[in-house]
Amino acid sequence: MPPVAPRSGDAIFANVERVNAELFTLTYGAIVRQLLTDLEEVEEVNKQLDQMGYNIGVRLIDEFLAKSHVSRCVDFKETAEVIAKVGFKMFLGITATVTNWDAEGTSCSLVLEDNPLVDFVELPDTCQGLYYCNILSGVIRGALEMVSMKTEVTWVRDMLRGDDAYELQVKLLKQVPEEYPYKDDE
Amino acid sequence: MIGVGKIKQYTNVLEKPINKGKQEVSLSAFAFLFSELVQYNQTHVDNIAELERRLEDAGYAVGARVLELLCHREKLCHISWAGFESLSFPSHVWIRLFVETAIEGNRRETRLLGILSFVHSTVWKVLFGKVADSLEKGTEHEDEYMISEKELLVNRFISIPKDMGTFNCGAFVAGIVRGVLDSAGFPAVVTAHFVPVEGQQRPRTTILIKFAEEVLQREARLG
């Protein structure tokens, strides 16, 4: 059977079941509020959001690979493009742009113009250190780890803090080759 | 306030126009997020009742805001008594709506059946894409009403292990309904229950709404 061609983000998004973005936005807001009430420290909340994102990412990658039929990416540049054009589109209905490649091609920025997580949100003065969308950085980190790439994802620009867009820096730390789980002589 | 002194497109979130509400995300994105919410809460509670309460509280926050959003969007004004905390909808937004009521003079729901059908149709349609399957009045008690759904959206990908008994993640939806009703001035106790159905493998879910005494008295007064 010939390999199935990879589908574009729009095509997949049109085919998956969708829900109102506002339910998603408000549920995420409820989660962040609950975390702030429980943990109180903004740094703790950032870490917890990242951890939740990581848990989502390790499961999300399966669905992503199943629905998008992308073949193995040749290099990190292609990986970043696929995340920005297909990944974000098929789950959140938005596209990101990839910019700011460094000289070795191991670090880039994903820029999001609009972001369904942050509708209606304003950060109060007591939460100025909060990375409200930190769950996204965890999702990317978790998903990439499941395909053998150890990365570090940080926020460069955040509209809730006064910048003009959302910018995530994704840095490839190392490629972890997959370990063969069985010993050869058994 | 953030943004003061910097050039921004909008000086604060209140000046941004509210979009039409047609934007969508994938169901799996919501399902992943909801599963994290449940898993996070599972690690912070000792028993099922506490878990249900926390999910309901999360839903309450959503419900209160959904009512604000829908009323503002559909120009059905209302006055909300709920106090809003500052992450979304800073508290001076409801003062603005109060003023709008005085100017536009649109009617708000004051009757029980009116608000129930608002929840059953409009709220359900906006949040879950369809109206709820049924709305019934309880036969045993005057103050009970039930909204039923064959399979709640939030429960689609969730299976409850046997040792958790009657726990239902629909407690989140029950919280949403309670948030809407409370903010509209109809305090109630709202719970979610599984009701087994013959011929169907998965039980259907019923959201049971028990109105407070004052609501029934007011309803009787209004005739």
PDB file of C-alpha atoms in Angstrom, chain B:
ATOM      1  CA  MET B   1      -2.309  48.184  35.567  1.00  0.00           C
ATOM      2  CA  ILE B   2      -0.328  46.409  32.886  1.00  0.00           C
ATOM      3  CA  GLY B   3       0.212  48.268  29.679  1.00  0.00           C
ATOM      4  CA  VAL B   4       0.320  51.718  31.235  1.00  0.00           C
ATOM      5  CA  GLY B   5       3.027  53.789  29.578  1.00  0.00           C
ATOM      6  CA  LYS B   6       3.494  51.347  26.697  1.00  0.00           C
ATOM      7  CA  ILE B   7       1.899  51.666  23.307  1.00  0.00           C
ATOM      8  CA  LYS B   8      -0.587  48.849  22.912  1.00  0.00           C
ATOM      9  CA  GLN B   9      -3.383  48.220  20.537  1.00  0.00           C
ATOM     10  CA  TYR B  10      -5.919  48.249  23.362  1.00  0.00           C
ATOM     11  CA  THR B  11      -5.253  49.795  26.750  1.00  0.00           C
ATOM     12  CA  ASN B  12      -7.142  47.126  28.617  1.00  0.00           C
ATOM     13  CA  VAL B  13      -9.062  43.973  27.984  1.00  0.00           C
ATOM     14  CA  LEU B  14     -12.407  45.754  28.306  1.00  0.00           C
ATOM     15  CA  GLU B  15     -11.779  47.782  25.185  1.00  0.00           C
ATOM     16  CA  LYS B  16     -11.212  44.754  23.005  1.00  0.00           C
ATOM     17  CA  PRO B  17     -14.305  43.910  21.005  1.00  0.00           C
ATOM     18  CA  ILE B  18     -15.945  40.630  21.941  1.00  0.00           C
ATOM     19  CA  ASN B  19     -15.842  38.392  18.924  1.00  0.00           C
ATOM     20  CA  LYS B  20     -18.866  36.609  17.535  1.00  0.00           C
ATOM     21  CA  GLY B  21     -18.071  33.385  19.359  1.00  0.00           C
ATOM     22  CA  LYS B  22     -17.694  31.314  16.232  1.00  0.00           C
ATOM     23  CA  GLN B  23     -14.096  30.312  16.844  1.00  0.00           C
ATOM     24  CA  GLU B  24     -13.532  26.629  17.453  1.00  0.00           C
ATOM     25  CA  VAL B  25     -10.872  24.314  18.795  1.00  0.00           C
ATOM     26  CA  SER B  26     -10.643  20.589  18.325  1.00  0.00           C
ATOM     27  CA  LEU B  27     -12.625  18.347  20.643  1.00  0.00           C
ATOM     28  CA  SER B  28      -9.453  16.496  21.559  1.00  0.00           C
ATOM     29  CA  ALA B  29      -7.802  19.704  22.762  1.00  0.00           C
ATOM     30  CA  PHE B  30     -10.712  20.247  25.131  1.00  0.00           C
ATOM     31  CA  ALA B  31     -10.753  16.587  26.150  1.00  0.00           C
ATOM     32  CA  PHE B  32      -7.036  16.651  27.005  1.00  0.00           C
ATOM     33  CA  LEU B  33      -7.484  19.833  29.013  1.00  0.00           C
ATOM     34  CA  PHE B  34     -10.465  18.444  30.893  1.00  0.00           C
ATOM     35  CA  SER B  35      -8.649  15.215  31.672  1.00  0.00           C
ATOM     36  CA  GLU B  36      -5.774  17.222  33.164  1.00  0.00           C
ATOM     37  CA  LEU B  37      -8.261  19.148  35.283  1.00  0.00           C
ATOM     38  CA  VAL B  38      -9.699  15.903  36.649  1.00  0.00           C
ATOM     39  CA  GLN B  39      -6.293  14.295  37.161  1.00  0.00           C
ATOM     40  CA  TYR B  40      -4.926  17.352  38.957  1.00  0.00           C
ATOM     41  CA  ASN B  41      -7.906  17.379  41.300  1.00  0.00           C
ATOM     42  CA  GLN B  42      -7.675  13.645  41.945  1.00  0.00           C
ATOM     43  CA  THR B  43      -4.263  14.108  43.512  1.00  0.00           C
ATOM     44  CA  HIS B  44      -5.528  16.824  45.831  1.00  0.00           C
ATOM     45  CA  VAL B  45      -8.539  15.155  47.395  1.00  0.00           C
ATOM     46  CA  ASP B  46      -9.197  12.293  49.775  1.00  0.00           C
ATOM     47  CA  ASN B  47     -12.621  11.208  48.671  1.00  0.00           C
ATOM     48  CA  ILE B  48     -15.082  11.265  45.792  1.00  0.00           C
ATOM     49  CA  ALA B  49     -17.378  13.907  47.266  1.00  0.00           C
ATOM     50  CA  GLU B  50     -14.492  16.348  47.529  1.00  0.00           C
ATOM     51  CA  LEU B  51     -13.486  15.650  43.927  1.00  0.00           C
ATOM     52  CA  GLU B  52     -17.019  16.320  42.740  1.00  0.00           C
ATOM     53  CA  ARG B  53     -17.142  19.527  44.741  1.00  0.00           C
ATOM     54  CA  ARG B  54     -13.913  20.802  43.200  1.00  0.00           C
ATOM     55  CA  LEU B  55     -15.078  20.017  39.677  1.00  0.00           C
ATOM     56  CA  GLU B  56     -18.339  21.761  40.415  1.00  0.00           C
ATOM     57  CA  ASP B  57     -16.532  24.817  41.695  1.00  0.00           C
ATOM     58  CA  ALA B  58     -14.470  24.955  38.520  1.00  0.00           C
ATOM     59  CA  GLY B  59     -17.696  24.696  36.520  1.00  0.00           C
ATOM     60  CA  TYR B  60     -19.322  27.422  38.595  1.00  0.00           C
ATOM     61  CA  ALA B  61     -16.667  29.879  37.499  1.00  0.00           C
ATOM     62  CA  VAL B  62     -17.281  28.943  33.860  1.00  0.00           C
ATOM     63  CA  GLY B  63     -21.057  29.209  34.211  1.00  0.00           C
ATOM     64  CA  ALA B  64     -21.017  32.673  35.740  1.00  0.00           C
ATOM     65  CA  ARG B  65     -18.880  33.949  32.888  1.00  0.00           C
ATOM     66  CA  VAL B  66     -20.875  32.192  30.200  1.00  0.00           C
ATOM     67  CA  LEU B  67     -23.981  34.000  31.376  1.00  0.00           C
ATOM     68  CA  GLU B  68     -22.201  37.369  31.249  1.00  0.00           C
ATOM     69  CA  LEU B  69     -20.886  36.635  27.788  1.00  0.00           C
ATOM     70  CA  LEU B  70     -24.184  35.433  26.354  1.00  0.00           C
ATOM     71  CA  CYS B  71     -26.171  38.269  27.833  1.00  0.00           C
ATOM     72  CA  HIS B  72     -23.746  40.830  26.545  1.00  0.00           C
ATOM     73  CA  ARG B  73     -23.631  39.244  23.135  1.00  0.00           C
ATOM     74  CA  GLU B  74     -27.336  38.732  22.711  1.00  0.00           C
ATOM     75  CA  LYS B  75     -28.249  42.022  24.304  1.00  0.00           C
ATOM     76  CA  LEU B  76     -30.370  40.350  26.969  1.00  0.00           C
ATOM     77  CA  CYS B  77     -29.208  42.416  29.853  1.00  0.00           C
ATOM     78  CA  HIS B  78     -29.137  41.232  33.390  1.00  0.00           C
ATOM     79  CA  ILE B  79     -27.591  42.325  36.633  1.00  0.00           C
ATOM     80  CA  SER B  80     -25.180  39.903  38.161  1.00  0.00           C
ATOM     81  CA  TRP B  81     -24.768  39.629  41.900  1.00  0.00           C
ATOM     82  CA  ALA B  82     -21.818  37.282  41.746  1.00  0.00           C
ATOM     83  CA  GLY B  83     -18.517  38.828  42.723  1.00  0.00           C
ATOM     84  CA  PHE B  84     -15.940  38.271  40.028  1.00  0.00           C
ATOM     85  CA  GLU B  85     -12.350  37.635  40.844  1.00  0.00           C
ATOM     86  CA  SER B  86      -9.761  39.389  38.885  1.00  0.00           C
ATOM     87  CA  LEU B  87      -8.341  36.929  36.380  1.00  0.00           C
ATOM     88  CA  SER B  88     -11.185  37.388  33.927  1.00  0.00           C
ATOM     89  CA  PHE B  89     -13.890  40.032  33.829  1.00  0.00           C
ATOM     90  CA  PRO B  90     -12.661  42.619  36.316  1.00  0.00           C
ATOM     91  CA  SER B  91     -15.410  43.652  38.667  1.00  0.00           C
ATOM     92  CA  HIS B  92     -16.265  46.948  37.036  1.00  0.00           C
ATOM     93  CA  VAL B  93     -17.614  45.152  33.979  1.00  0.00           C
ATOM     94  CA  TRP B  94     -20.916  44.387  35.688  1.00  0.00           C
ATOM     95  CA  ILE B  95     -21.388  48.037  36.540  1.00  0.00           C
ATOM     96  CA  ARG B  96     -21.187  48.748  32.832  1.00  0.00           C
ATOM     97  CA  LEU B  97     -23.877  46.153  32.152  1.00  0.00           C
ATOM     98  CA  PHE B  98     -26.084  47.721  34.820  1.00  0.00           C
ATOM     99  CA  VAL B  99     -25.864  50.998  32.990  1.00  0.00           C
ATOM    100  CA  GLU B 100     -26.668  49.270  29.730  1.00  0.00           C
ATOM    101  CA  THR B 101     -29.798  47.840  31.268  1.00  0.00           C
ATOM    102  CA  ALA B 102     -30.980  51.291  32.164  1.00  0.00           C
ATOM    103  CA  ILE B 103     -30.331  52.532  28.656  1.00  0.00           C
ATOM    104  CA  GLU B 104     -31.467  49.615  26.531  1.00  0.00           C
ATOM    105  CA  GLY B 105     -34.248  48.372  28.761  1.00  0.00           C
ATOM    106  CA  ASN B 106     -34.118  44.812  27.514  1.00  0.00           C
ATOM    107  CA  ARG B 107     -35.852  42.271  29.606  1.00  0.00           C
ATOM    108  CA  ARG B 108     -34.041  39.708  31.614  1.00  0.00           C
ATOM    109  CA  GLU B 109     -35.307  36.290  32.513  1.00  0.00           C
ATOM    110  CA  THR B 110     -37.328  36.410  35.696  1.00  0.00           C
ATOM    111  CA  ARG B 111     -39.424  33.283  35.314  1.00  0.00           C
ATOM    112  CA  LEU B 112     -38.301  29.797  36.223  1.00  0.00           C
ATOM    113  CA  LEU B 113     -39.282  28.171  32.949  1.00  0.00           C
ATOM    114  CA  GLY B 114     -37.666  31.011  31.070  1.00  0.00           C
ATOM    115  CA  ILE B 115     -34.279  30.574  32.670  1.00  0.00           C
ATOM    116  CA  LEU B 116     -34.509  26.772  32.422  1.00  0.00           C
ATOM    117  CA  SER B 117     -35.201  26.879  28.744  1.00  0.00           C
ATOM    118  CA  PHE B 118     -32.380  29.418  28.374  1.00  0.00           C
ATOM    119  CA  VAL B 119     -29.992  26.919  29.982  1.00  0.00           C
ATOM    120  CA  HIS B 120     -31.402  23.939  28.106  1.00  0.00           C
ATOM    121  CA  SER B 121     -31.279  25.591  24.697  1.00  0.00           C
ATOM    122  CA  THR B 122     -29.050  28.645  24.437  1.00  0.00           C
ATOM    123  CA  VAL B 123     -26.334  27.766  26.930  1.00  0.00           C
ATOM    124  CA  TRP B 124     -26.130  24.166  25.770  1.00  0.00           C
ATOM    125  CA  LYS B 125     -26.040  25.224  22.131  1.00  0.00           C
ATOM    126  CA  VAL B 126     -23.195  27.652  22.716  1.00  0.00           C
ATOM    127  CA  LEU B 127     -21.106  25.356  24.876  1.00  0.00           C
ATOM    128  CA  PHE B 128     -21.785  21.940  23.405  1.00  0.00           C
ATOM    129  CA  GLY B 129     -23.066  22.668  19.915  1.00  0.00           C
ATOM    130  CA  LYS B 130     -26.543  21.240  20.397  1.00  0.00           C
ATOM    131  CA  VAL B 131     -29.526  21.735  22.659  1.00  0.00           C
ATOM    132  CA  ALA B 132     -29.807  19.380  25.591  1.00  0.00           C
ATOM    133  CA  ASP B 133     -31.702  16.167  24.992  1.00  0.00           C
ATOM    134  CA  SER B 134     -34.542  16.825  27.372  1.00  0.00           C
ATOM    135  CA  LEU B 135     -35.852  19.060  30.116  1.00  0.00           C
ATOM    136  CA  GLU B 136     -38.239  17.529  32.609  1.00  0.00           C
ATOM    137  CA  LYS B 137     -39.970  18.513  35.789  1.00  0.00           C
ATOM    138  CA  GLY B 138     -39.486  16.241  38.732  1.00  0.00           C
ATOM    139  CA  THR B 139     -42.572  14.315  39.757  1.00  0.00           C
ATOM    140  CA  GLU B 140     -41.756  13.833  43.403  1.00  0.00           C
ATOM    141  CA  HIS B 141     -40.779  17.358  44.410  1.00  0.00           C
ATOM    142  CA  GLU B 142     -42.005  20.708  43.208  1.00  0.00           C
ATOM    143  CA  ASP B 143     -38.578  22.273  43.189  1.00  0.00           C
ATOM    144  CA  GLU B 144     -36.768  19.708  41.056  1.00  0.00           C
ATOM    145  CA  TYR B 145     -36.042  19.841  37.365  1.00  0.00           C
ATOM    146  CA  MET B 146     -33.872  17.607  35.231  1.00  0.00           C
ATOM    147  CA  ILE B 147     -31.861  18.206  32.105  1.00  0.00           C
ATOM    148  CA  SER B 148     -30.813  14.949  30.468  1.00  0.00           C
ATOM    149  CA  GLU B 149     -28.183  14.174  27.944  1.00  0.00           C
ATOM    150  CA  LYS B 150     -27.413  10.854  26.315  1.00  0.00           C
ATOM    151  CA  GLU B 151     -23.668  11.445  26.564  1.00  0.00           C
ATOM    152  CA  LEU B 152     -22.223  14.610  28.011  1.00  0.00           C
ATOM    153  CA  LEU B 153     -19.434  16.083  25.946  1.00  0.00           C
ATOM    154  CA  VAL B 154     -17.092  16.088  28.913  1.00  0.00           C
ATOM    155  CA  ASN B 155     -17.696  12.394  29.558  1.00  0.00           C
ATOM    156  CA  ARG B 156     -17.021  11.266  25.975  1.00  0.00           C
ATOM    157  CA  PHE B 157     -13.576   9.924  26.593  1.00  0.00           C
ATOM    158  CA  ILE B 158     -13.883   9.139  30.275  1.00  0.00           C
ATOM    159  CA  SER B 159     -14.594   5.788  31.858  1.00  0.00           C
ATOM    160  CA  ILE B 160     -15.151   5.597  35.574  1.00  0.00           C
ATOM    161  CA  PRO B 161     -13.435   2.719  37.403  1.00  0.00           C
ATOM    162  CA  LYS B 162     -15.752   0.544  39.488  1.00  0.00           C
ATOM    163  CA  ASP B 163     -14.181   1.575  42.776  1.00  0.00           C
ATOM    164  CA  MET B 164     -15.201   5.167  42.238  1.00  0.00           C
ATOM    165  CA  GLY B 165     -18.850   4.251  42.523  1.00  0.00           C
ATOM    166  CA  THR B 166     -21.259   6.868  41.332  1.00  0.00           C
ATOM    167  CA  PHE B 167     -18.743   9.579  40.586  1.00  0.00           C
ATOM    168  CA  ASN B 168     -19.607  11.550  37.464  1.00  0.00           C
ATOM    169  CA  CYS B 169     -17.322  14.052  35.773  1.00  0.00           C
ATOM    170  CA  GLY B 170     -20.520  15.741  34.703  1.00  0.00           C
ATOM    171  CA  ALA B 171     -20.152  17.485  38.065  1.00  0.00           C
ATOM    172  CA  PHE B 172     -18.271  20.063  36.001  1.00  0.00           C
ATOM    173  CA  VAL B 173     -21.353  20.644  33.838  1.00  0.00           C
ATOM    174  CA  ALA B 174     -23.525  20.696  36.953  1.00  0.00           C
ATOM    175  CA  GLY B 175     -21.266  23.461  38.200  1.00  0.00           C
ATOM    176  CA  ILE B 176     -21.697  25.378  34.949  1.00  0.00           C
ATOM    177  CA  VAL B 177     -25.481  25.179  35.273  1.00  0.00           C
ATOM    178  CA  ARG B 178     -25.305  26.246  38.907  1.00  0.00           C
ATOM    179  CA  GLY B 179     -23.100  29.195  37.918  1.00  0.00           C
ATOM    180  CA  VAL B 180     -25.552  30.331  35.254  1.00  0.00           C
ATOM    181  CA  LEU B 181     -28.596  29.965  37.512  1.00  0.00           C
ATOM    182  CA  ASP B 182     -26.953  31.596  40.498  1.00  0.00           C
ATOM    183  CA  SER B 183     -25.757  34.590  38.517  1.00  0.00           C
ATOM    184  CA  ALA B 184     -29.186  35.008  36.976  1.00  0.00           C
ATOM    185  CA  GLY B 185     -30.779  35.136  40.401  1.00  0.00           C
ATOM    186  CA  PHE B 186     -32.084  31.586  40.704  1.00  0.00           C
ATOM    187  CA  PRO B 187     -30.000  29.920  43.420  1.00  0.00           C
ATOM    188  CA  ALA B 188     -30.121  26.147  43.205  1.00  0.00           C
ATOM    189  CA  VAL B 189     -28.308  22.961  44.123  1.00  0.00           C
ATOM    190  CA  VAL B 190     -27.246  21.188  40.951  1.00  0.00           C
ATOM    191  CA  THR B 191     -25.868  17.668  40.732  1.00  0.00           C
ATOM    192  CA  ALA B 192     -25.054  15.206  37.968  1.00  0.00           C
ATOM    193  CA  HIS B 193     -26.191  11.577  38.010  1.00  0.00           C
ATOM    194  CA  PHE B 194     -25.843   8.540  35.828  1.00  0.00           C
ATOM    195  CA  VAL B 195     -29.139   6.922  34.879  1.00  0.00           C
ATOM    196  CA  PRO B 196     -28.855   3.486  33.285  1.00  0.00           C
ATOM    197  CA  VAL B 197     -30.892   3.095  30.130  1.00  0.00           C
ATOM    198  CA  GLU B 198     -32.131  -0.199  28.755  1.00  0.00           C
ATOM    199  CA  GLY B 199     -30.546  -1.189  25.520  1.00  0.00           C
ATOM    200  CA  GLN B 200     -27.699   1.283  25.876  1.00  0.00           C
ATOM    201  CA  GLN B 201     -24.318   0.310  27.137  1.00  0.00           C
ATOM    202  CA  ARG B 202     -23.398   3.699  28.577  1.00  0.00           C
ATOM    203  CA  PRO B 203     -25.833   5.248  31.016  1.00  0.00           C
ATOM    204  CA  ARG B 204     -27.232   8.633  30.211  1.00  0.00           C
ATOM    205  CA  THR B 205     -26.499  11.605  32.420  1.00  0.00           C
ATOM    206  CA  THR B 206     -29.096  13.668  34.216  1.00  0.00           C
ATOM    207  CA  ILE B 207     -28.373  17.078  35.658  1.00  0.00           C
ATOM    208  CA  LEU B 208     -30.671  17.464  38.633  1.00  0.00           C
ATOM    209  CA  ILE B 209     -31.559  21.033  39.574  1.00  0.00           C
ATOM    210  CA  LYS B 210     -33.112  21.674  42.950  1.00  0.00           C
ATOM    211  CA  PHE B 211     -34.140  25.299  43.345  1.00  0.00           C
ATOM    212  CA  ALA B 212     -33.893  27.170  46.613  1.00  0.00           C
ATOM    213  CA  GLU B 213     -37.022  27.978  48.551  1.00  0.00           C
ATOM    214  CA  GLU B 214     -36.920  31.680  47.719  1.00  0.00           C
ATOM    215  CA  VAL B 215     -37.033  30.957  43.998  1.00  0.00           C
ATOM    216  CA  LEU B 216     -40.260  28.994  44.334  1.00  0.00           C
ATOM    217  CA  GLN B 217     -41.804  31.602  46.571  1.00  0.00           C
ATOM    218  CA  ARG B 218     -40.947  34.325  44.091  1.00  0.00           C
ATOM    219  CA  GLU B 219     -42.320  32.229  41.255  1.00  0.00           C
ATOM    220  CA  ALA B 220     -45.570  31.729  43.154  1.00  0.00           C
ATOM    221  CA  ARG B 221     -45.818  35.456  43.801  1.00  0.00           C
ATOM    222  CA  LEU B 222     -45.339  36.257  40.153  1.00  0.00           C
ATOM    223  CA  GLY B 223     -48.257  34.027  39.382  1.00  0.00           C
TER     224      GLY B 223
END
